mmCIF file of C-alpha atoms in Angstrom:
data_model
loop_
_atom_site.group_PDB
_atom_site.id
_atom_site.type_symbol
_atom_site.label_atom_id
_atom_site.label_comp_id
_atom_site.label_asym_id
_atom_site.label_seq_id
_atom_site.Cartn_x
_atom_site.Cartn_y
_atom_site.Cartn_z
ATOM 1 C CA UNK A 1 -17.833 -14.510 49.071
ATOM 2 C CA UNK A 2 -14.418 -14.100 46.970
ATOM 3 C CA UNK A 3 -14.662 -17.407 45.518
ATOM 4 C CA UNK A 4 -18.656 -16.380 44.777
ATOM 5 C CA UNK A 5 -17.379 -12.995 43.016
ATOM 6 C CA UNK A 6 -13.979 -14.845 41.055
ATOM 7 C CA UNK A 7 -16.908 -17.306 39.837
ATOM 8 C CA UNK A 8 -19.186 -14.849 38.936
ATOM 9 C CA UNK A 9 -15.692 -12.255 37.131
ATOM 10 C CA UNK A 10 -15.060 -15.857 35.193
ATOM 11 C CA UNK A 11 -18.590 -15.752 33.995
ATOM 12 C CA UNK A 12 -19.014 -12.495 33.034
ATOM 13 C CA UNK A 13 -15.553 -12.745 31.104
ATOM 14 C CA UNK A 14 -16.738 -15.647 29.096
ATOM 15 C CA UNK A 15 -20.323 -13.817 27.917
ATOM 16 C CA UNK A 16 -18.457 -11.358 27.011
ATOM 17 C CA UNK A 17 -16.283 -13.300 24.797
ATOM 18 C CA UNK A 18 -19.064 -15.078 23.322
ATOM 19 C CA UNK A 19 -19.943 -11.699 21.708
ATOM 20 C CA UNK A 20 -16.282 -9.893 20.892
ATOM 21 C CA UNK A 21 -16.944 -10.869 16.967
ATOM 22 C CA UNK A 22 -20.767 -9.201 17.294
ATOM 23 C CA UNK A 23 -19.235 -6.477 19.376
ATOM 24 C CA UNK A 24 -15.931 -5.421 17.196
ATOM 25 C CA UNK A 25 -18.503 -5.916 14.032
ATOM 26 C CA UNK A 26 -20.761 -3.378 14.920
ATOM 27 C CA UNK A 27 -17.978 -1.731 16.038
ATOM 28 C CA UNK A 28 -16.684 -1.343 12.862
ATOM 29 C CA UNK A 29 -20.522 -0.770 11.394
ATOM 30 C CA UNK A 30 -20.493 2.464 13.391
ATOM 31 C CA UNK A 31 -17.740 4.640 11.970
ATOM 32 C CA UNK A 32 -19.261 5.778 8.119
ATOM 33 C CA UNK A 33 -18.711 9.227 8.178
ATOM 34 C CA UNK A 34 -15.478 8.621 9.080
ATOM 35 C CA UNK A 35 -15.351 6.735 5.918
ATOM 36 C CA UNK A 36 -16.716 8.716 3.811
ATOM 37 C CA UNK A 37 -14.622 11.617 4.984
ATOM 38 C CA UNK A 38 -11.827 9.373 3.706
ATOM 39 C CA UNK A 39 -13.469 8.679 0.660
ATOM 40 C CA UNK A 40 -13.288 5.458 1.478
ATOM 41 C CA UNK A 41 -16.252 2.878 0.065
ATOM 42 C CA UNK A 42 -17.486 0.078 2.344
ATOM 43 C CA UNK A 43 -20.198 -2.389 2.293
ATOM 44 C CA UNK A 44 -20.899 -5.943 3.714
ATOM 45 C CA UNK A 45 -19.867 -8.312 1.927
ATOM 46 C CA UNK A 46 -20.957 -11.288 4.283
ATOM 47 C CA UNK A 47 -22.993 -11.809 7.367
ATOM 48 C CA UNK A 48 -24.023 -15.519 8.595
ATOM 49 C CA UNK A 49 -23.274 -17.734 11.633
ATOM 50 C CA UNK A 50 -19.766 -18.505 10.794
ATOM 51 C CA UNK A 51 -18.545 -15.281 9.413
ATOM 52 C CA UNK A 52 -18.743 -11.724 8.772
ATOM 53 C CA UNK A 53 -16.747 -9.687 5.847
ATOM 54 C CA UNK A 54 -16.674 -6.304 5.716
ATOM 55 C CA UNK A 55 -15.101 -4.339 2.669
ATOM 56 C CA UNK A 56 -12.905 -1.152 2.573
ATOM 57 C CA UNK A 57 -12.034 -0.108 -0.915
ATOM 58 C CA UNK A 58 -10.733 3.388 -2.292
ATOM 59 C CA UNK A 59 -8.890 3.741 -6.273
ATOM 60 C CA UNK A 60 -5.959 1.598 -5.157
ATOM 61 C CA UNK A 61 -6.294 -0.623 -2.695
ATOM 62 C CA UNK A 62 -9.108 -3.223 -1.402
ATOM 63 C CA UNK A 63 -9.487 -4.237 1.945
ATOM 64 C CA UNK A 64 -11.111 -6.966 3.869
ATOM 65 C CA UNK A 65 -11.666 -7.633 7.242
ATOM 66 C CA UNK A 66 -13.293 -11.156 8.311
ATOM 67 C CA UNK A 67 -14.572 -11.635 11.616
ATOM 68 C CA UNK A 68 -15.120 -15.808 12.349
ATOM 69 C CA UNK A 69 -17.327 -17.062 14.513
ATOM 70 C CA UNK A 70 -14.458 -18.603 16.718
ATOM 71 C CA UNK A 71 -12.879 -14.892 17.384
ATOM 72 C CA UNK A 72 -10.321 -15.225 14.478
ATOM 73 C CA UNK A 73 -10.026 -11.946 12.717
ATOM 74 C CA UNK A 74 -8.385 -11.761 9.341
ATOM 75 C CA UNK A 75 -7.387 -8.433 7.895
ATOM 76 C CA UNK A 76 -6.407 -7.621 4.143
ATOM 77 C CA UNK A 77 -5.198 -5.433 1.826
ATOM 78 C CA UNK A 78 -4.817 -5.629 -1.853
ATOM 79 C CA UNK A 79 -3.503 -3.150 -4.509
ATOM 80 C CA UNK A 80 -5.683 -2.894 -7.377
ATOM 81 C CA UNK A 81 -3.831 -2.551 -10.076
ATOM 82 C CA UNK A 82 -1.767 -5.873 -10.076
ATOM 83 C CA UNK A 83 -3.606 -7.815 -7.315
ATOM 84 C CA UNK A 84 -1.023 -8.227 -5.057
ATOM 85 C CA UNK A 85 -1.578 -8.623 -1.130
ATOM 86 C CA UNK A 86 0.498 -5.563 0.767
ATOM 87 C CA UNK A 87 -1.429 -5.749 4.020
ATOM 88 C CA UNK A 88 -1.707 -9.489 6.352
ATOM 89 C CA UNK A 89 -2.453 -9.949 9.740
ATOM 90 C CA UNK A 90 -4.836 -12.537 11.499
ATOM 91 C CA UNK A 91 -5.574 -12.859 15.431
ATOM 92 C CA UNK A 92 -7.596 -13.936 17.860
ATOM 93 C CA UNK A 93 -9.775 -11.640 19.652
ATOM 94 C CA UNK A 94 -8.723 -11.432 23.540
ATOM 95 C CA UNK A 95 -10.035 -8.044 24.252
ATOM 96 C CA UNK A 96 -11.521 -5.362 22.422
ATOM 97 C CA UNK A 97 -8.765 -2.374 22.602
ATOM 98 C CA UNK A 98 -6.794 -5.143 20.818
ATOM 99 C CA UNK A 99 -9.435 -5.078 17.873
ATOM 100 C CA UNK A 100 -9.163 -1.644 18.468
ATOM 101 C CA UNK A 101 -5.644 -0.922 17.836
ATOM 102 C CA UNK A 102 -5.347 -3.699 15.067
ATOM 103 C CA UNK A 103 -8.089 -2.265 12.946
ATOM 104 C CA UNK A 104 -6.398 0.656 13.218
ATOM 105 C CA UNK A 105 -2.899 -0.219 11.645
ATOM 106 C CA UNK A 106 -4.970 -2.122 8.896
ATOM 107 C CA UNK A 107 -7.505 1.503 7.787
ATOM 108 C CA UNK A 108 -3.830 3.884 8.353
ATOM 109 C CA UNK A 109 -2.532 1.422 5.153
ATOM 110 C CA UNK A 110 -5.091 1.634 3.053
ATOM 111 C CA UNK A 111 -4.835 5.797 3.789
ATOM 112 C CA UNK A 112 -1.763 5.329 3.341
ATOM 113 C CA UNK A 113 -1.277 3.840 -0.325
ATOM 114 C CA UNK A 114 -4.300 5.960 -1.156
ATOM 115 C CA UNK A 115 -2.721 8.996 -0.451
ATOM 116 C CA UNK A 116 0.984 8.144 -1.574
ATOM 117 C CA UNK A 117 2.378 9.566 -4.380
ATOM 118 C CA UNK A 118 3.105 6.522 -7.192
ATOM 119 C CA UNK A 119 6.076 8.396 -9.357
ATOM 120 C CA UNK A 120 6.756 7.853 -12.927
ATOM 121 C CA UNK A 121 10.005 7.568 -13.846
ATOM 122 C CA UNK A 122 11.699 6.910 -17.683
ATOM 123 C CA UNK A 123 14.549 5.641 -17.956
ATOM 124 C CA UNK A 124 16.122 6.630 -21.296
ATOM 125 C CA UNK A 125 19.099 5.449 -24.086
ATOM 126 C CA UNK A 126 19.036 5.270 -27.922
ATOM 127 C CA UNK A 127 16.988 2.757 -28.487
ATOM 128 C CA UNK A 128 15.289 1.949 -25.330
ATOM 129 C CA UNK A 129 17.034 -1.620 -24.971
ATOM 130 C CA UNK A 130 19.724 -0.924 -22.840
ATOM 131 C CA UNK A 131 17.383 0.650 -19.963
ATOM 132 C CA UNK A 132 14.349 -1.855 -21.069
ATOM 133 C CA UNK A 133 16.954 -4.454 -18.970
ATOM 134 C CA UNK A 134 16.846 -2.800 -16.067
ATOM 135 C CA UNK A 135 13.304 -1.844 -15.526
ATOM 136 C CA UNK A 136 12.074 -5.211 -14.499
ATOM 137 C CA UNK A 137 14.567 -6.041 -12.467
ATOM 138 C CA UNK A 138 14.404 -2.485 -10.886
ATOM 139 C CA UNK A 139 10.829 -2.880 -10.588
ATOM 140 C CA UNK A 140 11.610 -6.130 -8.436
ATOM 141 C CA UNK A 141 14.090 -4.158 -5.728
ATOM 142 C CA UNK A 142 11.291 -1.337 -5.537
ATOM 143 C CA UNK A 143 8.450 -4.269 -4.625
ATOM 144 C CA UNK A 144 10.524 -5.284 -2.151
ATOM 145 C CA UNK A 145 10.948 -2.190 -0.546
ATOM 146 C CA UNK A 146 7.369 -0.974 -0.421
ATOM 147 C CA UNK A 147 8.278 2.112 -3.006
ATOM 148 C CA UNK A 148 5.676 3.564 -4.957
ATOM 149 C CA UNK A 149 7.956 4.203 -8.450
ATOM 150 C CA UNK A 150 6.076 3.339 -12.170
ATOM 151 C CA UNK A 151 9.549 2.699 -13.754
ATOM 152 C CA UNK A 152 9.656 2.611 -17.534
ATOM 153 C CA UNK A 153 11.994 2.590 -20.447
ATOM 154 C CA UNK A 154 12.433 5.031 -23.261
ATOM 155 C CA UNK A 155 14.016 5.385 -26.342
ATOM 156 C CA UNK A 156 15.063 9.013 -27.369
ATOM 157 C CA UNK A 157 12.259 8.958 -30.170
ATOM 158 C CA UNK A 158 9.726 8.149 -27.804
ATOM 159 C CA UNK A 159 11.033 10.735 -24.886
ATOM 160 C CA UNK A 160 10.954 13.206 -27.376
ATOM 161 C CA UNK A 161 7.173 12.524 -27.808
ATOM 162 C CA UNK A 162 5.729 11.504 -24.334
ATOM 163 C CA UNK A 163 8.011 13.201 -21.787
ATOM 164 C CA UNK A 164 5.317 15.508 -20.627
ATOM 165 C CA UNK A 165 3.449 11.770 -18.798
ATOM 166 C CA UNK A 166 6.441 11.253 -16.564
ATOM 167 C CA UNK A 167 8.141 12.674 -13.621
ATOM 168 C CA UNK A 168 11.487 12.796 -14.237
ATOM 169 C CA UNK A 169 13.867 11.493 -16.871
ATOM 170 C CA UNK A 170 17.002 9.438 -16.288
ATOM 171 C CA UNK A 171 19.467 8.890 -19.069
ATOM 172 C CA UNK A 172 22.231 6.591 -19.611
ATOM 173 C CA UNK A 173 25.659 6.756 -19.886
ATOM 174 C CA UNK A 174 25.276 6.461 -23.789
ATOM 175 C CA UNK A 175 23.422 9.691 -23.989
ATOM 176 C CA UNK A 176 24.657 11.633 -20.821
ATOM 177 C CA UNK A 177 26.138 14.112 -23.490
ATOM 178 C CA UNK A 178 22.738 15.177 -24.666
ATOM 179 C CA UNK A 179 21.420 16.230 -21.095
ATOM 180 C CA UNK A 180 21.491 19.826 -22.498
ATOM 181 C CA UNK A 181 19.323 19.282 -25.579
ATOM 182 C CA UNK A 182 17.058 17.647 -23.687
ATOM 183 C CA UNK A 183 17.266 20.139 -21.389
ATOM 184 C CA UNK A 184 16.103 22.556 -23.990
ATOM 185 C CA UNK A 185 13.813 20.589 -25.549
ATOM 186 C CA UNK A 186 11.758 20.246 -22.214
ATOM 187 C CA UNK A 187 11.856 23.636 -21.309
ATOM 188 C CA UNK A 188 12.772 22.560 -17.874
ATOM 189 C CA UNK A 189 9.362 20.532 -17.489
ATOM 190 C CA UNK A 190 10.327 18.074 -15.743
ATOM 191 C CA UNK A 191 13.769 17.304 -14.130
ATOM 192 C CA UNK A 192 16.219 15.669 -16.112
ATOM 193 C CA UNK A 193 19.456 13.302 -14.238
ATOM 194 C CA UNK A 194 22.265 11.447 -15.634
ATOM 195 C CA UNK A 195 22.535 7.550 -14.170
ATOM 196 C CA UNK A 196 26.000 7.071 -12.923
ATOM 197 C CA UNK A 197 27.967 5.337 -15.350
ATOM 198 C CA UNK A 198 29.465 3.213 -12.897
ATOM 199 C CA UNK A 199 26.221 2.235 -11.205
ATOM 200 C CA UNK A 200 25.113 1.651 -14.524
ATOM 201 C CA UNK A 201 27.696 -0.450 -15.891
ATOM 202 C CA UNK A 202 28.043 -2.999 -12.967
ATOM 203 C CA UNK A 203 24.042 -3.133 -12.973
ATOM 204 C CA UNK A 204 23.939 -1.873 -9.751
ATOM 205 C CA UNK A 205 20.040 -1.290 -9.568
ATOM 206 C CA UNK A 206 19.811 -0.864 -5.894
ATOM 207 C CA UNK A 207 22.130 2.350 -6.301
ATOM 208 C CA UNK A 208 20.236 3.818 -8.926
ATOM 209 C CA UNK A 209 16.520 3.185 -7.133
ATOM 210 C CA UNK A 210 18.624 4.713 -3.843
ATOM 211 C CA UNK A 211 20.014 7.735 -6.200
ATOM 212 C CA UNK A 212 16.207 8.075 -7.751
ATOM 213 C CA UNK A 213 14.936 8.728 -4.170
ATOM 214 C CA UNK A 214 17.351 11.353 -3.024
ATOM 215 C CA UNK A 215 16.682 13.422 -5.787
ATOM 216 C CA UNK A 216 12.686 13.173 -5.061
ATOM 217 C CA UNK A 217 13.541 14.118 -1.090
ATOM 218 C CA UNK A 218 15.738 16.831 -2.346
#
């Protein structure tokens, strides 16, 4: 009789795997309100034998889940706005509070970037050429490290006309001196730092990304 029931546990086990895919599918089907509580778009995108896509979008990121016939899952994220893949992860299917949990890590992302903050920060100087040098490879150190920062550079002419669109202002050494006009000039609008002219001088971008954050947590 144990042997009967092992053989008949081994069965049952292998049906059911047959069907994960359908299962974690539907699964996923089931959960629109939830969805569009999130404001969170969906659709199917495919459906045959040898796959299934499903799509999560919001204003900033795209997902895509695909479900293969084998039990292969492939989840996705991209950001909209430059096309680049922030969210990976493929696996095989061995139970279905695995699908559970992975589908969740993938949908907390995409809330995630949808709900985070992107800040806008100019980096100013005379002309805008000195800080223009810094901004891409600034931009570079904050891809890396997942931070959501729209860095751009200024020149005082063109602070003086669009500093209203950004966050805060950062000015270099070269024009440290005018912090107060500015000041002024803003009517305290938006806050207003001075780079470190050390950090700036040695092109220490890391510093000035890590100096840029403490004064948002502050």
């Amino acid at each position: 009789y144990m042997i009967k029931e092992v053989g008949e546990k081994i069965m049952f086990d292998e049906f059911y795997r047959t069907i994960y895919n359908q299962l974690f599918f539907k699964w996923i089907l089931c959960h629109d309100k939830q969805y569009q509580q999130d404001h969170i778009q969906y659709h199917v995108e495919t459906e045959n034998e040898k796959l299934k896509v499903i799509c999560l979008s919001t204003t900033k990121v795209k997902g895509k889940i695909t479900i293969w016939y084998n039990n292969i899952v492939e989840e996705e994220i991209l950001r909209i706005k430059d096309e680049k893949l922030v969210f990976y992860l493929h696996f095989t299917i061995t139970d279905l509070a695995q699908c559970y949990h992975l589908f969740h890590k993938f949908y907390q992302t995409i809330i995630q970037y949808t709900q985070q903050k992107e800040w806008k920060i100019a980096l100013c100087c005379t002309g805008g050429l000195s800080t223009s040098v810094f901004i891409e490879e600034m931009q570079q150190v904050c891809e890396l490290e997942n931070l959501h920062f729209q860095l751009v550079s200024l020149s005082l002419d063109q602070l003086y006309q669009n500093y209203q669109n950004y966050d805060a202002l950062y000015l270099a050494p070269q024009i440290a001196h005018m912090e107060p006009e500015i000041l002024a000039y803003t009517q305290h609008q938006i806050p207003v730092y001075c780079i470190d002219a050390t950090l700036f001088a040695t092109k220490n971008y890391r510093g000035i990304i890590q100096t840029i954050q403490k004064n948002i947590q502050a």
